[in-house]
Short mmCIF file of C-alpha atoms in Angstrom, two decimals:
data_model
loop_
_atom_site.label_atom_id
_atom_site.label_comp_id
_atom_site.label_asym_id
_atom_site.label_seq_id
_atom_site.Cartn_x
_atom_site.Cartn_y
_atom_site.Cartn_z
CA UNK A 1 3.58 -10.29 5.58
CA UNK A 2 5.94 -7.91 3.66
CA UNK A 3 9.78 -9.32 3.61
CA UNK A 4 11.99 -6.06 3.14
CA UNK A 5 15.21 -6.34 1.48
CA UNK A 6 18.24 -6.30 3.94
CA UNK A 7 21.95 -6.09 3.37
CA UNK A 8 22.58 -9.31 5.37
CA UNK A 9 23.66 -11.91 2.81
CA UNK A 10 27.07 -13.17 2.05
CA UNK A 11 29.55 -10.14 2.22
CA UNK A 12 26.48 -8.06 3.04
CA UNK A 13 24.68 -8.87 -0.25
CA UNK A 14 21.09 -7.58 -0.63
CA UNK A 15 18.77 -10.34 0.06
CA UNK A 16 15.07 -10.91 1.00
CA UNK A 17 14.28 -11.01 4.84
CA UNK A 18 12.68 -14.34 4.08
CA UNK A 19 16.06 -15.65 3.04
CA UNK A 20 17.66 -14.11 6.26
CA UNK A 21 15.09 -16.10 8.21
CA UNK A 22 16.18 -19.28 6.38
CA UNK A 23 19.71 -18.59 6.90
CA UNK A 24 19.44 -17.87 10.78
CA UNK A 25 16.75 -20.42 11.88
CA UNK A 26 17.74 -20.25 15.50
CA UNK A 27 16.85 -16.49 15.86
CA UNK A 28 13.48 -15.34 17.17
CA UNK A 29 10.57 -16.68 14.91
CA UNK A 30 12.89 -17.58 11.99
CA UNK A 31 11.91 -21.14 12.35
CA UNK A 32 8.61 -19.92 10.68
CA UNK A 33 10.40 -19.21 7.39
CA UNK A 34 9.04 -21.99 5.43
CA UNK A 35 5.33 -21.56 6.94
CA UNK A 36 5.70 -17.89 5.67
CA UNK A 37 6.92 -18.92 2.24
CA UNK A 38 3.88 -21.27 1.97
CA UNK A 39 1.48 -18.44 3.05
CA UNK A 40 2.78 -16.45 -0.18
CA UNK A 41 1.53 -19.24 -2.25
CA UNK A 42 -1.36 -20.80 -0.55
CA UNK A 43 -4.20 -18.79 -2.31
CA UNK A 44 -3.38 -20.76 -5.37
CA UNK A 45 -4.65 -23.78 -3.56
CA UNK A 46 -7.38 -22.20 -1.37
CA UNK A 47 -9.23 -20.29 -4.11
CA UNK A 48 -9.52 -23.62 -6.54
CA UNK A 49 -10.61 -25.80 -3.72
CA UNK A 50 -13.46 -23.48 -2.69
CA UNK A 51 -14.56 -23.11 -6.46
CA UNK A 52 -14.77 -26.92 -6.53
CA UNK A 53 -16.93 -26.84 -3.45
CA UNK A 54 -19.35 -24.54 -5.15
CA UNK A 55 -18.33 -21.27 -3.63
CA UNK A 56 -17.47 -18.00 -5.27
CA UNK A 57 -14.36 -16.84 -3.21
CA UNK A 58 -12.85 -13.29 -3.72
CA UNK A 59 -9.50 -12.05 -2.50
CA UNK A 60 -7.54 -9.02 -3.20
CA UNK A 61 -3.78 -9.33 -2.91
CA UNK A 62 -1.16 -6.75 -1.93
CA UNK A 63 2.42 -7.75 -2.50
CA UNK A 64 5.26 -5.34 -2.30
CA UNK A 65 7.77 -5.17 -5.07
CA UNK A 66 10.86 -6.21 -3.11
CA UNK A 67 9.04 -9.19 -1.68
CA UNK A 68 8.60 -10.29 -5.23
CA UNK A 69 11.97 -9.66 -6.12
CA UNK A 70 13.17 -11.46 -3.21
CA UNK A 71 11.21 -14.56 -3.92
CA UNK A 72 12.76 -14.49 -7.47
CA UNK A 73 16.16 -14.06 -5.92
CA UNK A 74 15.70 -17.08 -3.64
CA UNK A 75 14.75 -19.16 -6.84
CA UNK A 76 11.31 -20.11 -5.33
CA UNK A 77 9.76 -21.09 -8.49
CA UNK A 78 6.81 -22.76 -6.53
CA UNK A 79 5.72 -19.19 -5.19
CA UNK A 80 6.23 -17.45 -8.39
CA UNK A 81 4.41 -20.05 -10.43
CA UNK A 82 1.46 -19.92 -7.92
CA UNK A 83 1.33 -16.15 -7.99
CA UNK A 84 1.45 -16.21 -11.92
CA UNK A 85 -1.53 -18.68 -11.84
CA UNK A 86 -3.38 -16.22 -9.63
CA UNK A 87 -2.39 -13.19 -11.70
CA UNK A 88 -2.86 -14.69 -15.30
CA UNK A 89 -5.24 -17.60 -15.32
CA UNK A 90 -8.58 -16.57 -16.80
CA UNK A 91 -10.74 -18.36 -14.25
CA UNK A 92 -8.56 -16.77 -11.33
CA UNK A 93 -9.27 -13.34 -12.85
CA UNK A 94 -12.99 -13.58 -11.61
CA UNK A 95 -11.89 -14.26 -8.09
CA UNK A 96 -8.38 -12.60 -7.45
CA UNK A 97 -7.71 -8.76 -7.69
CA UNK A 98 -4.22 -7.70 -7.48
CA UNK A 99 -3.66 -4.37 -5.86
CA UNK A 100 -0.63 -2.08 -6.72
CA UNK A 101 1.50 -0.60 -3.95
CA UNK A 102 4.89 1.17 -3.49
CA UNK A 103 7.78 -1.03 -4.59
CA UNK A 104 9.61 -0.98 -1.19
CA UNK A 105 6.57 -0.61 1.10
CA UNK A 106 7.47 2.98 1.89
CA UNK A 107 5.20 5.18 4.00
CA UNK A 108 3.87 7.99 1.85
CA UNK A 109 3.74 10.99 4.16
CA UNK A 110 7.56 10.87 4.94
CA UNK A 111 8.72 9.67 1.59
CA UNK A 112 10.28 12.44 -0.61
CA UNK A 113 7.75 13.74 -2.90
CA UNK A 114 9.61 13.01 -6.25
CA UNK A 115 9.99 9.45 -5.15
CA UNK A 116 6.29 8.72 -4.82
CA UNK A 117 6.01 8.24 -8.62
CA UNK A 118 9.15 6.21 -8.65
CA UNK A 119 7.93 3.73 -6.10
CA UNK A 120 4.67 3.42 -8.09
CA UNK A 121 6.65 2.82 -11.35
CA UNK A 122 8.94 0.41 -9.90
CA UNK A 123 6.17 -1.92 -8.51
CA UNK A 124 4.72 -1.66 -12.08
CA UNK A 125 7.93 -2.90 -13.79
CA UNK A 126 8.32 -5.64 -11.04
CA UNK A 127 4.71 -6.89 -11.50
CA UNK A 128 4.83 -6.84 -15.33
CA UNK A 129 8.38 -8.60 -15.42
CA UNK A 130 6.64 -11.39 -13.50
CA UNK A 131 3.10 -11.69 -14.85
CA UNK A 132 3.15 -9.51 -18.04
CA UNK A 133 1.64 -6.25 -19.23
CA UNK A 134 -1.80 -7.77 -19.68
CA UNK A 135 -1.91 -8.57 -16.11
CA UNK A 136 -0.74 -5.13 -15.15
CA UNK A 137 -3.40 -3.60 -16.99
CA UNK A 138 -6.09 -5.30 -14.86
CA UNK A 139 -4.56 -3.68 -11.66
CA UNK A 140 -7.01 -0.91 -10.88
CA UNK A 141 -6.75 -0.44 -7.06
CA UNK A 142 -3.87 0.81 -4.86
CA UNK A 143 -3.02 -0.42 -1.28
CA UNK A 144 -1.03 2.18 0.76
CA UNK A 145 1.87 0.67 2.76
CA UNK A 146 0.74 0.72 6.54
CA UNK A 147 -2.46 2.34 5.38
CA UNK A 148 -0.32 5.56 5.85
CA UNK A 149 -2.37 8.29 3.94
CA UNK A 150 -0.51 11.73 3.62
CA UNK A 151 -2.52 14.77 4.82
CA UNK A 152 0.06 17.55 4.01
CA UNK A 153 -1.64 19.14 0.86
CA UNK A 154 1.35 19.01 -1.43
CA UNK A 155 2.31 15.31 -0.56
CA UNK A 156 -1.32 14.08 -0.82
CA UNK A 157 -1.83 16.02 -4.02
CA UNK A 158 1.56 14.50 -5.58
CA UNK A 159 0.40 10.97 -4.38
CA UNK A 160 -3.10 11.16 -6.00
CA UNK A 161 -1.76 12.70 -9.12
CA UNK A 162 0.95 10.11 -9.36
CA UNK A 163 -1.85 7.46 -8.93
CA UNK A 164 -4.14 8.76 -11.60
CA UNK A 165 -1.14 9.29 -14.08
CA UNK A 166 -0.21 5.81 -13.52
CA UNK A 167 -3.72 4.51 -14.28
CA UNK A 168 -5.20 3.71 -10.86
CA UNK A 169 -8.75 4.12 -10.41
CA UNK A 170 -9.26 3.83 -6.70
CA UNK A 171 -7.42 3.41 -3.40
CA UNK A 172 -7.98 1.85 -0.14
CA UNK A 173 -7.73 4.05 3.03
CA UNK A 174 -8.16 3.78 6.69
CA UNK A 175 -11.35 5.40 8.15
CA UNK A 176 -9.70 7.63 10.78
CA UNK A 177 -7.19 9.04 8.00
CA UNK A 178 -9.95 10.94 6.32
CA UNK A 179 -12.67 13.41 7.20
CA UNK A 180 -15.70 14.90 5.64
CA UNK A 181 -15.11 18.37 4.02
CA UNK A 182 -16.51 20.15 7.10
CA UNK A 183 -13.95 18.49 9.22
CA UNK A 184 -16.29 16.02 10.92
CA UNK A 185 -15.72 12.24 11.02
CA UNK A 186 -17.28 10.15 8.36
CA UNK A 187 -20.88 9.20 9.20
CA UNK A 188 -21.14 5.39 10.06
CA UNK A 189 -23.04 4.44 6.94
CA UNK A 190 -20.60 6.51 4.62
CA UNK A 191 -17.83 4.17 5.62
CA UNK A 192 -19.56 1.41 3.58
CA UNK A 193 -19.79 3.38 0.39
CA UNK A 194 -17.13 4.52 -2.01
CA UNK A 195 -15.98 8.29 -1.43
CA UNK A 196 -14.22 10.66 -3.80
CA UNK A 197 -11.00 11.96 -2.05
CA UNK A 198 -10.16 15.36 -2.87
CA UNK A 199 -6.41 16.63 -2.92
CA UNK A 200 -5.61 20.28 -3.26
CA UNK A 201 -2.05 21.50 -3.19
CA UNK A 202 -0.50 24.72 -1.80
CA UNK A 203 -0.94 26.51 -5.17
CA UNK A 204 -4.71 25.39 -5.41
CA UNK A 205 -4.48 22.77 -7.88
CA UNK A 206 -6.88 19.90 -7.49
CA UNK A 207 -7.16 16.17 -8.22
CA UNK A 208 -9.38 13.44 -6.90
CA UNK A 209 -9.58 9.57 -6.68
CA UNK A 210 -12.16 7.20 -5.54
CA UNK A 211 -11.42 5.49 -2.30
CA UNK A 212 -12.91 2.50 -0.52
CA UNK A 213 -12.84 2.79 3.33
CA UNK A 214 -10.99 0.23 5.45
CA UNK A 215 -12.97 0.17 8.65
CA UNK A 216 -11.59 -0.29 12.28
CA UNK A 217 -7.88 -0.65 13.37
CA UNK A 218 -4.85 -2.74 12.61
CA UNK A 219 -5.81 -5.96 14.46
CA UNK A 220 -5.16 -8.85 12.08
CA UNK A 221 -7.75 -10.94 13.83
CA UNK A 222 -10.30 -8.98 11.87
CA UNK A 223 -9.11 -10.50 8.69
CA UNK A 224 -7.62 -13.64 10.12
CA UNK A 225 -11.13 -14.55 11.45
CA UNK A 226 -12.93 -13.07 8.34
CA UNK A 227 -14.96 -10.34 10.45
CA UNK A 228 -15.63 -8.32 7.37
CA UNK A 229 -18.04 -11.26 6.27
CA UNK A 230 -19.97 -11.17 9.54
CA UNK A 231 -20.06 -7.45 9.84
CA UNK A 232 -21.50 -7.43 6.34
CA UNK A 233 -24.17 -9.77 7.41
CA UNK A 234 -25.46 -6.89 9.57
CA UNK A 235 -25.70 -4.29 7.26
CA UNK A 236 -28.60 -3.04 4.89
CA UNK A 237 -28.36 -1.68 1.37
CA UNK A 238 -28.09 2.09 1.06
CA UNK A 239 -29.30 4.90 -1.43
CA UNK A 240 -26.72 6.61 -3.48
CA UNK A 241 -27.75 8.91 -6.38
CA UNK A 242 -31.13 7.49 -6.34
CA UNK A 243 -30.12 3.87 -6.73
CA UNK A 244 -30.24 1.08 -4.12
CA UNK A 245 -26.59 -0.01 -3.71
CA UNK A 246 -24.94 -2.75 -1.50
CA UNK A 247 -22.95 -1.61 1.58
CA UNK A 248 -19.38 -2.87 1.17
CA UNK A 249 -17.11 -3.93 4.14
CA UNK A 250 -13.51 -3.36 3.19
CA UNK A 251 -10.65 -4.87 5.28
CA UNK A 252 -6.93 -5.52 4.88
CA UNK A 253 -4.43 -7.47 7.12
CA UNK A 254 -1.38 -5.48 7.89
CA UNK A 255 0.90 -8.63 8.10
CA UNK A 256 1.56 -11.42 10.48
CA UNK A 257 1.07 -10.74 14.19
CA UNK A 258 0.91 -13.53 16.55
CA UNK A 259 0.35 -16.39 14.00
CA UNK A 260 -3.22 -15.26 13.18
CA UNK A 261 -2.99 -14.96 9.38
CA UNK A 262 -0.60 -17.97 9.14
CA UNK A 263 -2.71 -20.24 11.23
CA UNK A 264 -6.37 -18.95 11.64
CA UNK A 265 -7.09 -17.33 8.27
CA UNK A 266 -7.20 -20.42 5.93
CA UNK A 267 -10.01 -22.34 7.78
CA UNK A 268 -11.98 -18.86 8.57
CA UNK A 269 -11.73 -18.14 4.93
CA UNK A 270 -13.15 -21.49 3.87
CA UNK A 271 -16.06 -21.37 6.49
CA UNK A 272 -17.02 -17.91 5.52
CA UNK A 273 -17.16 -18.73 1.96
CA UNK A 274 -19.26 -21.80 2.67
CA UNK A 275 -21.62 -19.67 4.52
CA UNK A 276 -22.06 -17.13 1.78
CA UNK A 277 -22.56 -20.12 -0.67
CA UNK A 278 -25.35 -21.46 1.62
CA UNK A 279 -27.04 -18.10 1.58
CA UNK A 280 -26.39 -16.97 5.20
CA UNK A 281 -26.85 -13.31 5.85
CA UNK A 282 -27.68 -12.37 2.29
CA UNK A 283 -24.20 -11.16 1.59
CA UNK A 284 -21.89 -11.71 -1.46
CA UNK A 285 -18.12 -11.53 -1.81
CA UNK A 286 -16.96 -8.74 -4.05
CA UNK A 287 -13.46 -7.38 -4.98
CA UNK A 288 -13.06 -3.47 -4.91
CA UNK A 289 -13.01 -2.94 -8.80
CA UNK A 290 -15.95 -5.44 -9.16
CA UNK A 291 -18.00 -3.47 -6.59
CA UNK A 292 -17.31 0.00 -8.43
CA UNK A 293 -18.19 -1.76 -11.75
CA UNK A 294 -21.46 -2.85 -10.42
CA UNK A 295 -22.25 0.68 -9.28
CA UNK A 296 -21.38 2.06 -12.55
CA UNK A 297 -23.54 -0.41 -14.42
CA UNK A 298 -26.56 0.78 -12.61
CA UNK A 299 -25.58 4.53 -13.22
CA UNK A 300 -23.69 5.42 -10.09
CA UNK A 301 -20.17 7.00 -11.09
CA UNK A 302 -17.45 8.70 -9.23
CA UNK A 303 -19.03 12.05 -9.41
CA UNK A 304 -21.84 10.85 -7.31
CA UNK A 305 -19.62 9.64 -4.47
CA UNK A 306 -19.50 11.61 -1.25
CA UNK A 307 -16.38 14.18 -1.21
CA UNK A 308 -13.98 13.78 1.61
CA UNK A 309 -10.31 15.00 2.35
CA UNK A 310 -7.30 13.75 4.44
CA UNK A 311 -7.79 14.24 8.08
CA UNK A 312 -6.86 17.86 9.62
CA UNK A 313 -7.10 19.45 6.31
CA UNK A 314 -10.29 21.22 7.01
CA UNK A 315 -8.47 23.03 9.70
CA UNK A 316 -5.61 24.14 7.19
CA UNK A 317 -8.22 25.43 4.51
CA UNK A 318 -10.23 27.19 7.26
CA UNK A 319 -7.08 28.96 8.46
CA UNK A 320 -5.87 29.79 5.03
CA UNK A 321 -9.19 30.86 3.48
CA UNK A 322 -8.96 32.25 -0.05
CA UNK A 323 -5.23 33.15 0.25
CA UNK A 324 -4.00 29.81 -1.15
CA UNK A 325 -0.23 30.04 -1.39
CA UNK A 326 2.66 27.85 -0.41
CA UNK A 327 3.77 30.49 2.35
CA UNK A 328 0.24 30.70 3.58
CA UNK A 329 0.00 26.86 4.04
CA UNK A 330 3.28 26.83 5.71
CA UNK A 331 2.25 29.52 8.08
CA UNK A 332 -0.88 27.79 8.88
CA UNK A 333 0.60 24.46 9.60
CA UNK A 334 3.07 26.05 11.84
CA UNK A 335 0.38 27.83 13.78
CA UNK A 336 -1.89 24.90 14.21
CA UNK A 337 0.99 22.45 15.09
CA UNK A 338 1.98 24.81 17.90
CA UNK A 339 -1.36 24.72 19.52
CA UNK A 340 -0.53 21.22 20.77
CA UNK A 341 -4.09 19.93 20.44
CA UNK A 342 -3.42 16.90 18.34
CA UNK A 343 -3.02 18.53 14.86
CA UNK A 344 -0.53 16.87 12.72
CA UNK A 345 0.76 16.78 9.18
CA UNK A 346 2.48 13.51 9.59
CA UNK A 347 -0.49 11.74 7.99
CA UNK A 348 -2.53 9.05 9.47
CA UNK A 349 -1.97 5.20 9.61
CA UNK A 350 -3.29 1.91 11.15
CA UNK A 351 -2.81 3.55 14.45
CA UNK A 352 -1.93 7.07 15.83
CA UNK A 353 0.27 5.44 18.49
CA UNK A 354 3.11 4.85 16.11
CA UNK A 355 5.33 7.47 14.19
CA UNK A 356 7.66 6.66 11.37
CA UNK A 357 9.41 10.00 12.12
CA UNK A 358 9.84 10.63 15.60
CA UNK A 359 13.13 9.30 16.75
CA UNK A 360 14.34 8.18 13.38
CA UNK A 361 16.57 11.25 12.21
CA UNK A 362 19.47 9.04 11.69
CA UNK A 363 17.44 7.32 9.00
CA UNK A 364 15.19 10.11 7.81
CA UNK A 365 17.92 12.72 7.23
CA UNK A 366 20.16 10.41 5.06
CA UNK A 367 17.18 9.11 3.26
CA UNK A 368 16.28 12.76 2.14
CA UNK A 369 19.88 13.63 1.28
CA UNK A 370 20.17 10.54 -0.82
CA UNK A 371 17.05 11.19 -2.65
CA UNK A 372 18.05 14.75 -3.31
CA UNK A 373 21.44 13.65 -4.75
CA UNK A 374 19.84 11.00 -6.80
CA UNK A 375 17.41 13.68 -8.42
CA UNK A 376 20.22 16.11 -8.82
CA UNK A 377 22.35 13.69 -10.67
CA UNK A 378 19.70 12.07 -12.90
CA UNK A 379 16.65 14.29 -13.44
CA UNK A 380 18.11 16.46 -16.21
CA UNK A 381 19.60 13.55 -18.04
CA UNK A 382 16.50 11.46 -17.88
CA UNK A 383 14.48 14.53 -19.14
CA UNK A 384 16.94 14.89 -22.12
CA UNK A 385 17.11 11.04 -22.71
CA UNK A 386 14.55 8.84 -20.93
CA UNK A 387 16.58 5.67 -22.07
CA UNK A 388 18.97 6.61 -19.17
CA UNK A 389 16.57 4.89 -16.80
CA UNK A 390 17.42 1.69 -18.51
CA UNK A 391 21.25 2.08 -17.55
CA UNK A 392 22.76 -0.06 -14.78
CA UNK A 393 24.11 3.12 -13.07
CA UNK A 394 20.59 4.60 -12.80
CA UNK A 395 19.00 1.30 -11.65
CA UNK A 396 21.63 0.79 -8.93
CA UNK A 397 21.19 4.14 -7.60
CA UNK A 398 17.42 4.13 -7.68
CA UNK A 399 17.45 0.63 -5.89
CA UNK A 400 19.16 1.94 -2.95
CA UNK A 401 16.97 5.15 -2.87
CA UNK A 402 13.71 3.07 -2.94
CA UNK A 403 15.13 0.68 -0.40
CA UNK A 404 16.16 3.20 2.10
CA UNK A 405 12.39 4.36 2.25
CA UNK A 406 11.15 0.93 3.44
CA UNK A 407 8.92 1.20 6.38
CA UNK A 408 10.56 -1.51 8.39
CA UNK A 409 13.73 0.58 9.03
CA UNK A 410 11.50 3.08 11.03
CA UNK A 411 9.32 0.74 12.95
CA UNK A 412 11.26 -1.21 15.53
CA UNK A 413 13.20 1.53 17.10
CA UNK A 414 17.01 1.86 17.18
CA UNK A 415 19.07 -1.14 16.54
CA UNK A 416 19.59 -3.82 13.71
CA UNK A 417 16.96 -2.39 11.50
CA UNK A 418 18.27 1.22 11.67
CA UNK A 419 21.75 -0.30 10.88
CA UNK A 420 20.54 -2.03 7.96
CA UNK A 421 19.18 1.47 6.71
CA UNK A 422 22.50 3.06 7.38
CA UNK A 423 24.42 0.24 5.46
CA UNK A 424 22.12 0.80 2.45
CA UNK A 425 22.52 4.41 2.49
CA UNK A 426 26.24 4.17 2.52
CA UNK A 427 26.18 2.01 -0.46
CA UNK A 428 23.84 4.43 -2.34
CA UNK A 429 26.12 7.30 -1.37
CA UNK A 430 29.02 5.43 -2.72
CA UNK A 431 27.20 4.64 -5.95
CA UNK A 432 26.30 8.21 -6.60
CA UNK A 433 29.87 9.49 -5.55
CA UNK A 434 31.26 7.17 -8.04
CA UNK A 435 29.11 8.54 -10.82
CA UNK A 436 29.84 12.06 -9.86
CA UNK A 437 33.65 11.21 -10.01
CA UNK A 438 33.26 9.83 -13.49
CA UNK A 439 31.18 12.85 -14.65
CA UNK A 440 33.82 15.18 -13.35
CA UNK A 441 36.82 13.23 -14.97
#
């Protein structure tokens, strides 16, 4: 239930959308502001309660950076203390795994490539500021906002390289956003094993990262009613590198839709953990990094995982052949796109029925321009003196760049949300114009 930052406070101040809900209780579903707030902290109660019942609950948590920032802005110490307990308590470390993500819930395929690493770094800073560097060192997995995996070779390569450079070991991806290296869909059994995602850019450079496959679509009922547990009960162990390994069902809720996560999840989570405790179905709850550590302990490593790539890349590489060059990649993409048979380099998300690009030029064009101006102004200065990133001028400009890339501004169509984006863009432009004016004088 990502709560974006919006320019809707007093005199247009930047506030959390959760604060916006509290400030306007009569609008839409805003009366749910406090129940939402409680949802952000409730695992700090659910997990200990289940442990006391003799269960071994597991949960992976994905909180955007500006949700965490917004909670701090609101002074909700009850939420931050609950999350600190989940992130730092030694007992909780056996049950709770935090996943990294982009700071402002940006969708990777349409985020300017230089900003992918900035989004990752900003989340690291936010998390470490709240919970400490020791807690940050335990973050090994990455959760893509909207499960939106880039499939353009250069964007995917930049994302995977940035993740590896930042210390991430694995990433969660949606099953239909990837394909086998021959272009065919993943085999059914392969969805329940770790895979090795290969990324090659338009110059032929390669990098890879382990991925766990999120099965099925975006329906929150899958998680809200603990479908992963019951799906796992119908699976068998598999053979991988000559070892018997458990099949892993991986799921993630895409936020609050229809009250499912808010109202149905807690009791479903309790019931599922009690059934596992009582030995039903011969299953166990495991978090992602814990599962990979188990495989490693029995001699199954990343190099043994099946190799896969982003969806539609097989057609690109087949068309290009051995002539890997930026111009050749561009030409192949243009040709394949023109065929009108479903080929796309917009990436793949929860569902192919939604685009974060089509119809949003009034957000995307300013977003690209603001990012370009930011890098034009700061990149050389940061390269010469990295301490520039600690300056208030840099941080204010970066804040607006990252915020403008938030997925929510390109989800609901034209209206209030695109107007929020335009307001953020105007402030970012004004900030950079002011810096340029000072530099010139």
